[in-house]
Coordinates of C-alpha atoms in Angstrom, one line a residue:
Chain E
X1 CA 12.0 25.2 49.8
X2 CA 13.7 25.1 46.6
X3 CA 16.8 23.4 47.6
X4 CA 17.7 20.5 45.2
X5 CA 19.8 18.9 47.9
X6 CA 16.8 15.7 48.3
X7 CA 16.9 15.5 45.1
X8 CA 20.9 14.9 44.4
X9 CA 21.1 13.0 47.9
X10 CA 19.2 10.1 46.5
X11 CA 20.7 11.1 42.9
X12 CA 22.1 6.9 42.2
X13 CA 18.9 5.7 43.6
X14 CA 17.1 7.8 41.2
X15 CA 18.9 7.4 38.7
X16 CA 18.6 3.3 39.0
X17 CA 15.0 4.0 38.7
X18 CA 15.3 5.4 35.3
X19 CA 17.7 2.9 34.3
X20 CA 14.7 0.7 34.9
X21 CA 11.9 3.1 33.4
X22 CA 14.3 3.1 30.3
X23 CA 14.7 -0.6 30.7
X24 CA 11.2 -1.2 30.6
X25 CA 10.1 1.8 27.8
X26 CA 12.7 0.4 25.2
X27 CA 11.1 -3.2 25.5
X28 CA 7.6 -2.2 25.4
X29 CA 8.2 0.1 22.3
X30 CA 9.6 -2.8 20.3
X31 CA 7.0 -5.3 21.6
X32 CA 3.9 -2.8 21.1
X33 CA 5.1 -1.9 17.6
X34 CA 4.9 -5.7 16.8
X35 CA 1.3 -6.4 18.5
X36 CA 0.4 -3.4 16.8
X37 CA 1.6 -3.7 13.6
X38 CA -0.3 -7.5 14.1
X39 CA -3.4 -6.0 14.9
X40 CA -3.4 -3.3 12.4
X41 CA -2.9 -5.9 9.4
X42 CA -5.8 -8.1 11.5
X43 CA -8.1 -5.1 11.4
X44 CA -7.8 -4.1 7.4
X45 CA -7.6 -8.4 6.3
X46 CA -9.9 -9.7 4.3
X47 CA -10.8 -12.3 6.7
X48 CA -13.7 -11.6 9.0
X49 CA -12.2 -13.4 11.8
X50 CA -9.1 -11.7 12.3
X51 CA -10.7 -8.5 12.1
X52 CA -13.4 -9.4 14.5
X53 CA -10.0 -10.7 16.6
X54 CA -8.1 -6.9 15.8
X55 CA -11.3 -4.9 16.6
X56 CA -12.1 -6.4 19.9
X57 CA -8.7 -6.5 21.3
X58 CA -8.4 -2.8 20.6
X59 CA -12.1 -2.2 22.2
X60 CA -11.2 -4.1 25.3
X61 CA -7.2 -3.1 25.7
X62 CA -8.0 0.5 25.0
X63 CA -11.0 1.1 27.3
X64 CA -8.9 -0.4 30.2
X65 CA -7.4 1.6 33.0
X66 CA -3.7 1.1 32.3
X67 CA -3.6 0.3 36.2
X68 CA -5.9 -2.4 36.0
X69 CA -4.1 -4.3 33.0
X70 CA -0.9 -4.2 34.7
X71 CA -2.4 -4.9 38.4
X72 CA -4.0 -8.1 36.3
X73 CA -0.5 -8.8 35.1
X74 CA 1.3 -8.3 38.2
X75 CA -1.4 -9.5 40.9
X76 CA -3.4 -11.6 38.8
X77 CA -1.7 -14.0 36.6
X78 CA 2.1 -13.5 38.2
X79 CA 1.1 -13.8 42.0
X80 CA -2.2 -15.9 41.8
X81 CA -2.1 -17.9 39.0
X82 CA 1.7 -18.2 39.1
X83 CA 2.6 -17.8 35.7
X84 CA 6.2 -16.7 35.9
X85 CA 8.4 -15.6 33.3
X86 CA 11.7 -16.3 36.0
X87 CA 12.4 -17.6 39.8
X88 CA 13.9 -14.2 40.3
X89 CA 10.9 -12.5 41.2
X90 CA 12.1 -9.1 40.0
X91 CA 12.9 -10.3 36.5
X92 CA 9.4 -12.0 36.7
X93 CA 7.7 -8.5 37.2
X94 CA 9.7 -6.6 34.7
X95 CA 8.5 -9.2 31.8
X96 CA 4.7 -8.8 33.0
X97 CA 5.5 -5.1 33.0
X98 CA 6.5 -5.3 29.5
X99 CA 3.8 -7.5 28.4
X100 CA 1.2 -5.3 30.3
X101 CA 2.7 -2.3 29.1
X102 CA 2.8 -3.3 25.6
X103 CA -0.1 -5.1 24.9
X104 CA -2.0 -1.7 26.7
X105 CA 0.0 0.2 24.0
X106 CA 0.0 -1.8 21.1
X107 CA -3.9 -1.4 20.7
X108 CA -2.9 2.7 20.2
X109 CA -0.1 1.7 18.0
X110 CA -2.8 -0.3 15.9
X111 CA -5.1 2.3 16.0
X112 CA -2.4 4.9 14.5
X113 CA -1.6 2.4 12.3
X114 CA -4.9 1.8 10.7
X115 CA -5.0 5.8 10.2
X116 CA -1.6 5.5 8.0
X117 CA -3.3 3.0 6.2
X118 CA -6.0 5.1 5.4
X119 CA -3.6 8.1 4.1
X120 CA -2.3 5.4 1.3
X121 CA -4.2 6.0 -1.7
X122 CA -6.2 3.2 -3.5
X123 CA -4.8 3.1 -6.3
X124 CA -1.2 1.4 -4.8
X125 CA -3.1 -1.4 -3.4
X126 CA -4.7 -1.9 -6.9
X127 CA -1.4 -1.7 -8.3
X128 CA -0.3 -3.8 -6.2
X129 CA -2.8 -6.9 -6.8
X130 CA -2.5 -6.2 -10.6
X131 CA 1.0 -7.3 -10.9
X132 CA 0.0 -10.2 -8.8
X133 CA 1.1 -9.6 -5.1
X134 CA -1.0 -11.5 -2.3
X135 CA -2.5 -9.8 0.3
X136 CA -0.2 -9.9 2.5
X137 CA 2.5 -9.4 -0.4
X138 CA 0.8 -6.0 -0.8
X139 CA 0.7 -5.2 2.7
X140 CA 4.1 -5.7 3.7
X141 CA 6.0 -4.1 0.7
X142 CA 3.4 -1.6 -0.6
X143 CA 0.6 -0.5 2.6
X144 CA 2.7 -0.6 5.2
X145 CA 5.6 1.0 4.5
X146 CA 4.0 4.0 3.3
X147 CA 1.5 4.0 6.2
X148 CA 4.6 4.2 8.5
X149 CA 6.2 7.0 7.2
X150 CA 2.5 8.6 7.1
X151 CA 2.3 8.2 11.2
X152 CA 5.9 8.6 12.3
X153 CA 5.0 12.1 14.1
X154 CA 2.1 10.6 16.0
X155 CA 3.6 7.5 16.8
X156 CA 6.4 9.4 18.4
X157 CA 2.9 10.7 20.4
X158 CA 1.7 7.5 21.9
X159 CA 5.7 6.5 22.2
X160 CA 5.8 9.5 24.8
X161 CA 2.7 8.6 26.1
X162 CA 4.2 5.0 26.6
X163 CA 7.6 6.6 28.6
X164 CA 4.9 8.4 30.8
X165 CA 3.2 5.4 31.2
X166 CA 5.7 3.2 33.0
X167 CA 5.0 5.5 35.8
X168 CA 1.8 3.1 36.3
X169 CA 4.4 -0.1 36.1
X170 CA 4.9 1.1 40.2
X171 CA 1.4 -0.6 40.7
X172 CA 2.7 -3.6 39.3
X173 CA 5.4 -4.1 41.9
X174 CA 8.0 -3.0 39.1
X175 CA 10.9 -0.5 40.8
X176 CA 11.2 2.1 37.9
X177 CA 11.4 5.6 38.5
X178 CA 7.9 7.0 40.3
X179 CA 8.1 3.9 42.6
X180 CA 11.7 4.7 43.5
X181 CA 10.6 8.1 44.4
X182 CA 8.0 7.0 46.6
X183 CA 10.3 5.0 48.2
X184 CA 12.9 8.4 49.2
X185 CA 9.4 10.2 50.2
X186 CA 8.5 7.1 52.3
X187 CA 12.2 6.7 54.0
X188 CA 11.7 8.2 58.1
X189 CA 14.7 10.2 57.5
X190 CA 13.0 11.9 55.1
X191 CA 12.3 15.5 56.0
X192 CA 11.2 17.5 53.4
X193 CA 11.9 18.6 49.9
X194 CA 9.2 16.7 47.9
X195 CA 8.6 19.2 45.6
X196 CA 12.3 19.7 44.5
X197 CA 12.5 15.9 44.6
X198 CA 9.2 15.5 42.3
X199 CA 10.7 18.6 40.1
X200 CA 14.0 16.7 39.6
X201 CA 12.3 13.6 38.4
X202 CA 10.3 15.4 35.7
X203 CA 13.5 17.0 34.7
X204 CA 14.1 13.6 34.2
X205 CA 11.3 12.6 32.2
X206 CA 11.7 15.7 30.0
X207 CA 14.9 14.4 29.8
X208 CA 13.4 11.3 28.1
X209 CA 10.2 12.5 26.4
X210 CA 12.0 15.3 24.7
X211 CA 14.0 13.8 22.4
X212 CA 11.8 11.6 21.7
X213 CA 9.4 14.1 20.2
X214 CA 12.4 15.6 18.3
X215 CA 13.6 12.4 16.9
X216 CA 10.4 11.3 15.2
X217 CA 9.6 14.8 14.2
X218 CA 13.0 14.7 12.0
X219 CA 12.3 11.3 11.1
X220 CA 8.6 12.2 9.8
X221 CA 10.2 14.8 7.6
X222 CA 13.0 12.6 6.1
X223 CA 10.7 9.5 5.6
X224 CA 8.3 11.3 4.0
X225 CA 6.7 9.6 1.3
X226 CA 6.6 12.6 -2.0
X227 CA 3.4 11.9 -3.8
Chain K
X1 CA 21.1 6.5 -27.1
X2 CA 18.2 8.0 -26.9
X3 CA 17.3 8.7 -23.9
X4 CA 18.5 12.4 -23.6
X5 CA 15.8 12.8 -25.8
X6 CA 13.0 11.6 -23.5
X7 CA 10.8 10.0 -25.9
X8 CA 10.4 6.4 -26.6
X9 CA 12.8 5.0 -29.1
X10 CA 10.5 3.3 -31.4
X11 CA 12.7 2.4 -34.7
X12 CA 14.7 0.3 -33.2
X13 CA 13.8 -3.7 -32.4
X14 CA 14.0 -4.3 -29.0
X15 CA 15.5 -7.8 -27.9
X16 CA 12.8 -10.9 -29.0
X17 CA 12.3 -11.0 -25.5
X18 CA 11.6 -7.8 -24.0
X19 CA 8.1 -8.2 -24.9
X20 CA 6.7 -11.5 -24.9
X21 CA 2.9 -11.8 -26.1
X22 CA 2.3 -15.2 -24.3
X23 CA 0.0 -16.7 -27.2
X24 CA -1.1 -19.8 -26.9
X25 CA -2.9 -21.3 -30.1
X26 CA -5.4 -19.3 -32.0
X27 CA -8.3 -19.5 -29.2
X28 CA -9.4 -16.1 -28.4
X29 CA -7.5 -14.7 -25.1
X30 CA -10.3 -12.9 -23.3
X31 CA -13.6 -13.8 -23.6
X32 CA -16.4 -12.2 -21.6
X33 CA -19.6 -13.8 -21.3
X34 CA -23.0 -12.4 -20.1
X35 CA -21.4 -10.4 -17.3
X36 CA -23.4 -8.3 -15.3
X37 CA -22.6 -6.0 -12.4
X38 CA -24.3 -3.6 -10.1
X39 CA -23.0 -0.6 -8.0
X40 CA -25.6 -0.5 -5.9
X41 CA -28.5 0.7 -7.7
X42 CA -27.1 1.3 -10.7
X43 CA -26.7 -1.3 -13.5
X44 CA -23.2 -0.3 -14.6
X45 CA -22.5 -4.1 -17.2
X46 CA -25.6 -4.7 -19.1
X47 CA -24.9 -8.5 -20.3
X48 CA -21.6 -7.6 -21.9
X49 CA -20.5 -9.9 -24.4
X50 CA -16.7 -9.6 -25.8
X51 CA -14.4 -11.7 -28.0
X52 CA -10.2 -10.3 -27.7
X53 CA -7.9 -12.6 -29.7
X54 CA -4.0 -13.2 -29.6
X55 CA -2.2 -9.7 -30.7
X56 CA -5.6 -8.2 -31.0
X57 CA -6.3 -4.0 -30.2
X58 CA -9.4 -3.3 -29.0
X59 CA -9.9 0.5 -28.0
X60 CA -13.1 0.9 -25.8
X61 CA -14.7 4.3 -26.6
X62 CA -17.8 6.3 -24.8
X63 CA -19.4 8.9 -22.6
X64 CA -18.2 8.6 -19.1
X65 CA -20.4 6.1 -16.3
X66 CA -20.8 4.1 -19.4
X67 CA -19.4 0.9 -17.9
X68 CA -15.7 1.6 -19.7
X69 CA -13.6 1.5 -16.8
X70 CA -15.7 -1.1 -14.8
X71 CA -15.2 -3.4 -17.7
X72 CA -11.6 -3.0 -17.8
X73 CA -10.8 -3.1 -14.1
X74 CA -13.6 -6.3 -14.0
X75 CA -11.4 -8.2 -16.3
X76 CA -8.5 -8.4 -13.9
X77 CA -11.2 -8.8 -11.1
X78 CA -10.2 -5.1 -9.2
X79 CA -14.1 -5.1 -9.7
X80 CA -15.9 -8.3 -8.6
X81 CA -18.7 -9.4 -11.2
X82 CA -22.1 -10.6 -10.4
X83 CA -23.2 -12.7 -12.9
X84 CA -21.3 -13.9 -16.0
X85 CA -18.0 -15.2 -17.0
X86 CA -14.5 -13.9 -17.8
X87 CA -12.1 -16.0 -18.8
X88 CA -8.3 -15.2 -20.2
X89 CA -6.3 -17.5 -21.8
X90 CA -8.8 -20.2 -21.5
X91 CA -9.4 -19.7 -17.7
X92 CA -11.8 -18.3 -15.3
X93 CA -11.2 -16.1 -13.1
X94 CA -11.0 -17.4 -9.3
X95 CA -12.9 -15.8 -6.7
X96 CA -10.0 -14.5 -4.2
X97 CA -6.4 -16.1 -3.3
X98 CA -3.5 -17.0 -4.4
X99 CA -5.0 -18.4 -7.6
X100 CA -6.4 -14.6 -8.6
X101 CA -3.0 -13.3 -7.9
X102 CA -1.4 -16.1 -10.2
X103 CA -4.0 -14.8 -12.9
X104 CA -3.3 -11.2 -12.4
X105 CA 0.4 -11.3 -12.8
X106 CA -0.4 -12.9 -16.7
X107 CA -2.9 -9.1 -17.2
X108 CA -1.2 -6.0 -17.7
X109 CA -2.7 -3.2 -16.2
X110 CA -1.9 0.6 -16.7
X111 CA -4.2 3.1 -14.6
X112 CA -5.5 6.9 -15.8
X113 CA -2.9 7.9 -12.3
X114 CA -0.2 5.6 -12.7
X115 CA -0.2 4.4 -9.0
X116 CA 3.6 3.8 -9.3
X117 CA 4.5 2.8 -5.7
X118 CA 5.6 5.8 -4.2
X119 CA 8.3 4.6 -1.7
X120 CA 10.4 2.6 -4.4
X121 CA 12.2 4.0 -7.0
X122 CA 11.5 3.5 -11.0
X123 CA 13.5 0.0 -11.3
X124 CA 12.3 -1.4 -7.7
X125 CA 9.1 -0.9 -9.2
X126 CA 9.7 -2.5 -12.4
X127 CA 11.5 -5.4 -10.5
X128 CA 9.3 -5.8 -7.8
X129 CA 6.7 -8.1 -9.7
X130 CA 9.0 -10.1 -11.4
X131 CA 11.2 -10.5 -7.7
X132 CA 8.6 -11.5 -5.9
X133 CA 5.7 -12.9 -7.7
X134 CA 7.7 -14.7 -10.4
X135 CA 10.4 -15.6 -8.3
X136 CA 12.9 -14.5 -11.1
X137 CA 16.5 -13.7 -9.7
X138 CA 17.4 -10.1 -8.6
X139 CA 20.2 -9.5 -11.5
X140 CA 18.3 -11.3 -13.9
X141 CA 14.9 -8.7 -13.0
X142 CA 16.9 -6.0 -13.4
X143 CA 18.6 -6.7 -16.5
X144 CA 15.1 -7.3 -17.7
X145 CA 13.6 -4.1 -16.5
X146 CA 16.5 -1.6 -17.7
X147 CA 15.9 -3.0 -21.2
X148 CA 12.3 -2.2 -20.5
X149 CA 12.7 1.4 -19.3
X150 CA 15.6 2.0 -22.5
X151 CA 12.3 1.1 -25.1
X152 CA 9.9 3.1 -23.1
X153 CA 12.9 5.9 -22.7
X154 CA 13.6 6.4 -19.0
X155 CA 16.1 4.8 -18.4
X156 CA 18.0 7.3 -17.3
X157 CA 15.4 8.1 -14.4
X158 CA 15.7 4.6 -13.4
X159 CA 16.9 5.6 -10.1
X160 CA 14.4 8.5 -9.0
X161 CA 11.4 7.9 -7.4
X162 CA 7.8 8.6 -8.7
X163 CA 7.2 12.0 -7.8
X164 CA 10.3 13.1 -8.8
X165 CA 9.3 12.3 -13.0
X166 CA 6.6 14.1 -15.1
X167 CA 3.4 12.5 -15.5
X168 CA 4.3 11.0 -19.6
X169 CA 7.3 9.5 -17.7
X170 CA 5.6 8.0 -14.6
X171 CA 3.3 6.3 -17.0
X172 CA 5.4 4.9 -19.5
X173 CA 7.6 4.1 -16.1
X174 CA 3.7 1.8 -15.4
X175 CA 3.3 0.4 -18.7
X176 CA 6.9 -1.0 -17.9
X177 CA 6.3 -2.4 -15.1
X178 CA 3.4 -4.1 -16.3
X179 CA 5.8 -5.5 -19.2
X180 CA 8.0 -6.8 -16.8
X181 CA 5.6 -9.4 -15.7
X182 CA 5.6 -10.5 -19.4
X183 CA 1.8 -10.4 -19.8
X184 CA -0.3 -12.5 -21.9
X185 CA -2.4 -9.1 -22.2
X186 CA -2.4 -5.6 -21.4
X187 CA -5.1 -3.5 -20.1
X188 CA -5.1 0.3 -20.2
X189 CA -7.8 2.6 -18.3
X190 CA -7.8 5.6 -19.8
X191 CA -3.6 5.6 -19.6
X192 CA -3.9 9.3 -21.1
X193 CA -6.5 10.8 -19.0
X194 CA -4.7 12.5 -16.6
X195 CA -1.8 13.7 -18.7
X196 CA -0.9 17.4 -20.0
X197 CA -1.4 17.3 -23.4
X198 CA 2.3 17.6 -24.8
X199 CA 2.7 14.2 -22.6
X200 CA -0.1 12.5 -24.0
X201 CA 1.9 11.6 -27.5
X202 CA 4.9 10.1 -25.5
X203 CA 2.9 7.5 -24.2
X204 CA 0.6 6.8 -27.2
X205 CA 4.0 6.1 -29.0
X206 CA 4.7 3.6 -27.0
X207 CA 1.2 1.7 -26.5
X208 CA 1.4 1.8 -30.8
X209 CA 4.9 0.4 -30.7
X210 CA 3.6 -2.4 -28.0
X211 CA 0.5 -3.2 -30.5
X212 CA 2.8 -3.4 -33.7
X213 CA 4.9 -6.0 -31.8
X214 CA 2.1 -8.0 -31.6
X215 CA 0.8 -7.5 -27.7
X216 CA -2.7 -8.3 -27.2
X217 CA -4.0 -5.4 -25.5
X218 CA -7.8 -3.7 -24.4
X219 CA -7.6 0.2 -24.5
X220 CA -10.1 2.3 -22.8
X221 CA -9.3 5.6 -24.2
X222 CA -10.9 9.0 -26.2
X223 CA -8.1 8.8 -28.4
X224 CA -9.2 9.3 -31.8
X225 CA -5.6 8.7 -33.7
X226 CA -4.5 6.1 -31.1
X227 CA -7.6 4.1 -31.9
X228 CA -7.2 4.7 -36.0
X229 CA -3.3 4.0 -35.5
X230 CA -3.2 0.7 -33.7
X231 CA -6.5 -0.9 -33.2
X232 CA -8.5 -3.3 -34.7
X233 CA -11.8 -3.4 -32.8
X234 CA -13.5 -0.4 -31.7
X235 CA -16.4 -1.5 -29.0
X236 CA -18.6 1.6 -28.2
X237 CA -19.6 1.6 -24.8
X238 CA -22.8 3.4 -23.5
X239 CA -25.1 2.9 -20.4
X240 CA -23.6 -0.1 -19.6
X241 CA -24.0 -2.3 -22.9
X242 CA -21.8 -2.3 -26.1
X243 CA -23.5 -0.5 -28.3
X244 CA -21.7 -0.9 -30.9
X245 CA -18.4 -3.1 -32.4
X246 CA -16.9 -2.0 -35.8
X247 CA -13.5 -1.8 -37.1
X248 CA -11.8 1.8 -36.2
X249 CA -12.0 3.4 -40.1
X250 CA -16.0 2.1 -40.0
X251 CA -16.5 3.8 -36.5
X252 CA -15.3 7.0 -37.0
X253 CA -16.3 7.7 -40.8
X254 CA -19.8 5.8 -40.9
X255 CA -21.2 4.3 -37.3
X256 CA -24.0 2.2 -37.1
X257 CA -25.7 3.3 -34.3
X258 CA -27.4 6.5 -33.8
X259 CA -25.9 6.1 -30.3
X260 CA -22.3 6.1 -31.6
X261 CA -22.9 9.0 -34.3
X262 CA -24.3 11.0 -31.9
X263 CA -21.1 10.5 -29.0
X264 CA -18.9 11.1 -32.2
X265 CA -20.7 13.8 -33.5
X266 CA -20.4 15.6 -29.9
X267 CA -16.5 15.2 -29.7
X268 CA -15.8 15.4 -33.4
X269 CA -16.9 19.2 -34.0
X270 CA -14.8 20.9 -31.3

């Protein structure tokens, strides 16, 4: 039962599929840091607009089954409404993956975010406006910064979440990793060995997740801000 | 140099431009009319009424929750008014925007906890005003702010960061980088508040040396000798209202008020 032979039979094929997990977790980290980075400076603006924007994009993106965002994506505006990123209808997928993926995240990113925010004391913002910095001025040199290197640990949280998270990408017709797999235990020549097979690929995920976790842990403690 | 030393180098005359007092005519500088605020409840400015000329010292004394602080931090607009005008250098103060921020760069402000910007070092955050609210060239800032932290005597600290100086550094470190924006007055919130007491004389020296120059400056402080030293107005604050404006020798040795004697006669004994 605990042969690994399934699992290093179909070892390119898997491997592929975490090319494309990787392919599609590096994109959405980038593009989810931005929306929520966005939304985070929507949420804490002075302008009641924006933060009614910030705060209902984070209600609505939050509370959604990841499935569902990414079946909208996929299914919904890709196949039915025909919005298309390219003619190759692979590429196509992968970008509404990202997007999904992303805008699913950056609502957690935002929400981290705002906590950062919170861990910057008062009296930096004050300084801040008293030598005459703008809002945003204020935010971008002085709040922000600091309320990064306040959240670097937990956003290395919701980054692992995010890996674990592409797994869901499968329902969106996107071939990363879990729908690979699926695709070995599906094959008629398939005997057995699914349990080795599903053991191997979390090997594989540790593989990803684990560093991860390390790498923003030692970035938390160099970044630190010393008050 | 000095700066081994760690104080302030006050003897000698720093360049004519190091500290430029932004005087413009002999109309008063600050003028605050009929302003009232609320926190809620509470009736923190009781129609406060105040006059500050060019190069003029006025120390703001009183018990704590007197309206001190919310006068000072009001007249850069950190607290929003309700009623009433403040104007500095002939204007009013704009509600929000760019315009406010325009305003704020010409008012100094130095806070009881410094609120030095703790990811930058000392001369980022002496340049950082003058970079990117004045515009000013990078070289240029920075020639600008070393001269600044050589008077108030860090520059050799120039290159830590915040938490790495004592507290009588970290301020003086603020009241240079609210000199760097060459302010047309400086405000100070109880700058020695928070200090241990063998720091509280570093930075007095150099808010005295500021006020000799000629700096126009409003000083909410329980300094006794820093009031006597360098001020000419003394406004006691209590409840909300001024109870009481009198030049600093009048104030201490013969107040007015029974208000004022009795604050003075409270921290006087001990």
């Amino acid at each position: 039962m605990f042969d690994f032979d399934p699992f290093f039979d179909n070892f390119d094929e898997i491997l592929n599929g975490f090319a494309a997990t990787l392919r599609l977790a590096a994109a959405a980290a980038v593009l989810s840091l931005i929306i929520g980075t966005l939304l985070a400076s929507f949420r804490v603006s002075p302008v009641p607009v924006l933060r009614a924007f910030g705060t209902g994009y984070v209600n609505v993106l939050r509370n959604t089954p990841l499935t569902l965002v990414l079946l909208m994506c996929s299914l919904g505006l890709n196949d039915i409404l025909a919005l298309k990123f390219s003619d190759t209808t692979s590429t196509s997928y992968y970008w509404w993956a990202v997007l999904g993926l992303s805008a699913y995240t950056g609502a957690f990113v935002c929400e981290t975010l705002r906590a950062g925010v919170n861990t910057v004391p008062l009296g930096q913002a004050e300084a801040a406006r008293s030598i005459g910095l703008t809002f945003t001025q204020s935010l971008r040199i002085i709040i922000l910064p600091q309320a990064f290197r306040a959240i670097i640990a937990p956003l290395g949280s919701v980054f692992i979440a995010m890996i674990k998270n592409t797994t869901v990408a499968a329902a969106a017709s996107y071939a990363e990793v879990a729908l690979v797999t699926k695709t070995i235990v599906d094959k008629p020549t398939f005997a057995d060995g699914v349990i080795p097979l599903f053991l191997g690929v979390a090997i594989g995920f540790l593989i990803l997740t684990l560093p991860t976790g390390y790498f923003f842990g030692w970035l938390a403690k160099r970044m630190a801000v010393a008050r | 140099m000095t700066d081994s030393e760690g104080g302030p180098d006050l003897s000698k005359d720093g360049p004519e431009d190091t500290i430029a007092p932004a005087a413009s005519g002999d109309r008063p500088l600050v003028v605050v009319e009929n302003v009232n605020k609320h926190f809620g409840e509470l009736h923190v400015l009781k129609d406060i009424n105040l006059t500050v000329d060019p190069g003029e010292v006025v120390v703001v004394i009183g018990p704590s929750g007197g309206g001190k602080s919310t006068l000072c931090r009001s007249i850069n607009r950190l607290e929003p008014i309700d009623s009433g005008t403040i104007r500095v250098d002939g204007k009013e103060l704009p509600k929000e925007g760019k315009e406010l921020a325009r305003l704020r760069a010409d008012v100094g402000m130095v806070f009881q906890a410094f609120n030095l910007f703790a990811h930058k070092s000392i001369l980022e955050n002496v340049t950082l005003g003058p970079v990117k609210v004045r515009r000013q060239g990078k070289q240029e800032s920075e020639k600008h702010a070393m001269e600044l932290l050589e008077r108030v005597g860090i520059a050799d600290q120039a290159h830590k960061y915040p938490a790495q100086l004592s507290g009588g550094q970290q301020q003086r470190a603020a009241i240079a980088r609210s000199l760097a924006m060459r302010p047309k007055v400086m405000l100070f919130d109880e700058p020695t508040s928070a200090l241990d007491p063998e720091m509280v004389n570093e930075v007095l020296d150099v808010m005295t040396g500021l006020a000799r120059e000629g700096m126009t400056m409003i000083v909410v402080t329980h300094e006794m000798g820093f009031a006597r030293r360098a001020a000419q107005k003394v406004v006691f604050m209590a409840d909300g209202q001024i109870v009481e404006e009198n030049t600093p020798d009048e104030f201490f040795t013969n107040a007015r008020t029974e208000r004022a004697k009795d604050f003075l006669s409270k921290i006087l004994t001990h």
